Short mmCIF file of C-alpha atoms in Angstrom, two decimals:
data_model
loop_
_atom_site.label_atom_id
_atom_site.label_comp_id
_atom_site.label_asym_id
_atom_site.label_seq_id
_atom_site.Cartn_x
_atom_site.Cartn_y
_atom_site.Cartn_z
CA ARG A 1 -2.41 23.65 -11.50
CA ILE A 2 -0.78 24.58 -8.37
CA THR A 3 -1.74 22.73 -4.99
CA MET A 4 -1.86 24.18 -2.14
CA PHE A 5 0.05 22.15 0.91
CA PRO A 6 -3.40 21.61 3.05
CA SER A 7 -4.62 19.66 0.19
CA SER A 8 -0.59 18.44 -1.29
CA SER A 9 0.37 14.53 -1.05
CA GLN A 10 3.21 15.66 0.87
CA ARG A 11 0.81 16.64 3.68
CA ARG A 12 -1.71 13.77 3.58
CA GLU A 13 2.02 11.46 3.64
CA TRP A 14 4.74 12.72 4.78
CA VAL A 15 3.68 15.07 7.45
CA PHE A 16 4.04 13.05 9.97
CA ALA A 17 2.27 12.79 14.10
CA ASP A 18 5.68 13.26 15.86
CA GLN A 19 9.54 12.20 16.07
CA GLU A 20 8.79 9.25 17.85
CA THR A 21 6.91 7.52 14.53
CA VAL A 22 9.41 8.88 11.86
CA THR A 23 12.09 7.11 14.86
CA ALA A 24 9.63 3.86 14.51
CA LYS A 25 9.76 3.47 10.95
CA ARG A 26 13.06 3.71 10.36
CA VAL A 27 13.56 0.67 13.22
CA ASP A 28 10.63 -1.22 11.73
CA VAL A 29 12.72 -0.31 8.62
CA ASN A 30 17.21 -1.52 10.27
CA ARG A 31 15.24 -4.25 11.98
CA LEU A 32 12.59 -6.00 8.66
CA PHE A 33 16.45 -6.24 6.84
CA LYS A 34 18.16 -8.04 9.70
CA GLU A 35 15.23 -10.49 10.13
CA ARG A 36 15.50 -11.18 5.55
CA HIS A 37 19.46 -11.48 5.74
CA LYS A 38 19.42 -13.31 9.05
CA GLU A 39 17.21 -15.92 6.70
CA GLN A 40 18.93 -15.71 4.10
CA GLY A 41 22.09 -16.16 6.26
CA SER A 42 21.83 -19.46 7.55
CA SER A 43 20.80 -20.90 4.70
CA GLU A 44 23.05 -19.47 1.45
CA LEU A 45 25.53 -18.03 2.86
CA SER A 46 28.64 -19.15 3.86
CA VAL A 47 29.28 -17.32 7.77
CA ASP A 48 27.47 -16.74 10.58
CA LEU A 49 24.96 -12.94 10.11
CA THR A 50 25.05 -12.73 13.24
CA SER A 51 23.75 -8.29 14.65
CA SER A 52 26.68 -7.99 14.91
CA VAL A 53 27.29 -7.51 11.75
CA PHE A 54 24.52 -4.58 10.99
CA LEU A 55 24.46 -0.66 10.60
CA SER A 56 21.76 0.45 13.62
CA ALA A 57 18.59 2.37 12.76
CA ALA A 58 20.94 5.43 14.42
CA ASP A 59 23.75 4.15 12.60
CA GLU A 60 21.61 3.97 8.67
CA LEU A 61 20.15 8.24 10.03
CA LYS A 62 24.23 9.46 10.28
CA LEU A 63 25.38 7.90 7.84
CA CYS A 64 22.84 9.35 5.22
CA GLY A 65 23.71 12.62 7.22
CA TRP A 66 27.03 12.60 6.01
CA TYR A 67 25.52 11.87 2.48
CA THR A 68 23.05 15.03 3.30
CA GLY A 69 26.04 17.02 3.45
CA LYS A 70 28.16 15.39 0.55
CA MET A 71 24.90 15.77 -1.68
CA ILE A 72 24.89 19.92 -0.44
CA GLU A 73 28.42 19.77 -1.61
CA ILE A 74 28.04 18.33 -5.08
CA ALA A 75 24.89 20.29 -5.82
CA GLY A 76 28.01 23.09 -4.77
CA ARG A 77 29.94 22.23 -8.19
CA PHE A 78 26.37 23.20 -10.26
CA ALA A 79 27.87 26.70 -12.43
CA PRO A 80 25.55 28.14 -12.05
CA PRO A 81 24.61 27.15 -8.86
CA PRO A 82 20.76 25.99 -7.73
CA PRO A 83 18.27 27.30 -6.78
CA ARG A 84 17.14 26.31 -2.38
CA ALA A 85 14.23 24.12 -3.73
CA VAL A 86 16.86 21.56 -5.53
CA LEU A 87 18.63 21.02 -2.00
CA GLY A 88 15.12 21.05 -0.66
CA THR A 89 13.94 19.24 -2.69
CA ALA A 90 16.22 16.21 -3.12
CA VAL A 91 17.23 16.14 0.50
CA MET A 92 13.24 14.86 0.85
CA TYR A 93 13.86 12.07 -0.95
CA LEU A 94 16.26 11.72 0.41
CA LYS A 95 14.92 11.01 3.91
CA ARG A 96 11.32 10.33 2.47
CA PHE A 97 13.07 6.56 0.32
CA TYR A 98 15.05 5.67 3.25
CA LEU A 99 12.52 5.99 5.64
CA ASN A 100 11.28 2.73 3.24
CA ASN A 101 14.41 1.41 2.53
CA SER A 102 17.61 0.12 4.21
CA ALA A 103 20.60 1.94 3.77
CA MET A 104 21.83 -1.44 3.70
CA ASP A 105 19.88 -2.68 1.29
CA TYR A 106 20.76 1.42 -0.67
CA HIS A 107 23.85 2.85 -0.76
CA PRO A 108 23.91 6.65 0.10
CA LYS A 109 26.48 7.66 -1.49
CA ASP A 110 24.64 6.26 -5.37
CA ILE A 111 20.99 7.42 -3.80
CA MET A 112 21.77 10.41 -3.20
CA LEU A 113 23.13 11.33 -6.68
CA VAL A 114 19.91 10.09 -8.59
CA CYS A 115 18.02 12.24 -5.89
CA LEU A 116 19.20 14.96 -6.96
CA PHE A 117 19.02 14.66 -9.91
CA MET A 118 15.58 13.66 -9.71
CA ALA A 119 15.12 17.14 -7.97
CA CYS A 120 16.83 18.95 -10.70
CA LYS A 121 14.28 17.81 -13.56
CA VAL A 122 11.13 18.50 -10.78
CA GLU A 123 12.32 22.18 -9.60
CA GLU A 124 13.07 23.07 -13.58
CA TYR A 125 17.16 23.21 -12.78
CA ASN A 126 17.96 22.04 -16.75
CA VAL A 127 20.82 20.12 -16.81
CA THR A 128 21.65 16.19 -18.46
CA VAL A 129 23.14 13.80 -16.81
CA GLU A 130 25.93 14.47 -19.05
CA GLN A 131 26.24 18.13 -17.46
CA PHE A 132 25.71 17.36 -14.57
CA VAL A 133 27.50 14.17 -13.74
CA ARG A 134 30.64 16.48 -15.15
CA VAL A 135 30.94 17.53 -11.70
CA LEU A 136 32.12 14.26 -9.91
CA PRO A 137 35.58 12.79 -9.89
CA SER A 138 36.14 11.73 -14.74
CA ASP A 139 36.68 8.20 -12.89
CA GLU A 140 33.73 7.84 -11.45
CA ARG A 141 31.44 10.39 -14.90
CA GLU A 142 30.79 7.08 -16.76
CA LYS A 143 29.21 4.73 -14.18
CA VAL A 144 27.04 7.23 -11.60
CA ALA A 145 25.35 7.92 -15.34
CA GLU A 146 24.50 4.87 -15.74
CA TYR A 147 23.19 4.57 -12.35
CA VAL A 148 21.41 7.46 -11.40
CA LEU A 149 19.68 7.19 -15.40
CA ARG A 150 18.58 3.59 -14.17
CA ASN A 151 17.36 3.91 -11.44
CA GLU A 152 14.58 7.29 -11.56
CA LEU A 153 11.96 4.80 -12.08
CA MET A 154 13.33 2.92 -8.26
CA LEU A 155 13.22 6.63 -7.36
CA LEU A 156 9.94 7.43 -8.32
CA GLN A 157 8.12 3.72 -6.83
CA ALA A 158 10.11 4.56 -3.94
CA LEU A 159 8.56 7.87 -3.38
CA ARG A 160 5.16 6.57 -4.31
CA PHE A 161 5.18 9.48 -7.42
CA HIS A 162 5.11 11.96 -5.48
CA LEU A 163 6.93 14.57 -6.45
CA THR A 164 5.95 17.11 -5.80
CA VAL A 165 8.06 19.29 -2.36
CA HIS A 166 6.81 21.96 -0.49
CA ASN A 167 9.91 23.83 0.58
CA PRO A 168 10.09 26.73 3.67
CA TYR A 169 12.39 28.75 1.26
CA ARG A 170 8.40 30.90 -0.57
CA PRO A 171 6.72 31.57 2.52
CA LEU A 172 10.14 32.85 3.58
CA GLU A 173 11.04 34.94 1.16
CA GLY A 174 7.07 36.44 0.93
CA LEU A 175 8.04 37.10 4.40
CA LEU A 176 10.54 38.81 4.22
CA ILE A 177 9.19 41.06 1.14
CA ASP A 178 5.96 42.25 3.14
CA ILE A 179 8.48 43.09 6.07
CA LYS A 180 9.59 45.60 3.44
CA THR A 181 6.20 47.53 2.50
CA ARG A 182 5.31 47.31 5.69
CA SER A 183 8.02 48.17 7.68
CA SER A 184 10.78 50.68 6.38
CA ILE A 185 12.94 50.82 9.54
CA LEU A 186 13.43 47.00 9.08
CA SER A 187 13.25 47.12 4.93
CA ALA A 188 16.90 48.33 5.58
CA GLN A 189 18.19 44.98 8.37
CA ILE A 190 15.64 42.93 5.64
CA GLU A 191 19.62 41.05 3.65
CA SER A 192 20.79 40.48 7.23
CA LEU A 193 17.91 38.46 8.51
CA ARG A 194 17.78 36.91 5.04
CA ALA A 195 21.69 35.60 6.13
CA SER A 196 20.59 34.39 9.20
CA ALA A 197 17.50 32.84 7.85
CA ASP A 198 19.53 31.23 4.77
CA GLN A 199 21.71 30.06 7.91
CA PHE A 200 18.62 27.86 9.38
CA LEU A 201 16.75 26.37 6.44
CA SER A 202 20.86 25.41 5.93
CA GLN A 203 21.04 23.24 9.04
CA SER A 204 17.62 21.88 9.21
CA LEU A 205 18.22 19.50 5.66
CA PHE A 206 20.23 17.17 8.15
CA SER A 207 16.94 17.24 10.62
CA ASP A 208 13.25 16.52 10.08
CA VAL A 209 11.60 18.91 10.16
CA CYS A 210 10.55 18.71 6.22
CA LEU A 211 9.34 15.05 8.15
CA LEU A 212 6.81 16.77 10.49
CA PHE A 213 5.89 20.68 9.99
CA ALA A 214 4.99 23.11 7.23
CA PRO A 215 7.19 24.57 5.37
CA SER A 216 5.22 27.43 7.20
CA GLN A 217 5.99 26.11 10.16
CA VAL A 218 10.29 25.95 10.20
CA ARG A 219 9.51 29.59 8.57
CA ASN A 220 7.57 30.63 11.67
CA GLU A 221 10.58 28.61 14.13
CA GLN A 222 13.47 30.42 12.68
CA GLN A 223 11.60 33.69 13.00
CA GLY A 224 11.10 33.13 16.56
CA GLU A 225 14.65 32.46 16.38
#
């Protein structure tokens, strides 16, 4: 049964009131990591872990943003190209994961590959782990395949098994079809509208709009542009 967005786990658990709430969650995760490892440093490590050793919450966000770009780049190497929903879902998984985990505990260069592989499965882009790692350098493939398979359950638990992601691509497609059927004049301009809309949605992957708005609202923001 298809769950509509208003009754979905995404709406209930993963859409937040405002940007400040999202930022506060990241700051808390960063602070908890520092407190935990400062305590360990005083008793277990030979060096004194000062605050300058750690990443800030802003640093972690930038790091995750950079690896979001790398994930998009890797997905672009697949043949045939994956549906846009695969990327939207993978990015959402990555953002959700780091709302409750620090990039200093789990490096985004590893987690983004687990997110991408999981998104391929959920969005029914059929690819085996052997095919998945084939787009990576040959000396990394075996290690990455092992890491991805070993950490799938960890990712599922971090996502609280909320795997269905409502992306803005379907509402956008519905809007364009609606325009085509209602206006023969605008119908000829649909492809140019689609190009600008796709660019907007691609840029939105680097922001927190998916944690703040319904997919149809993201579509409407693009329409307003």
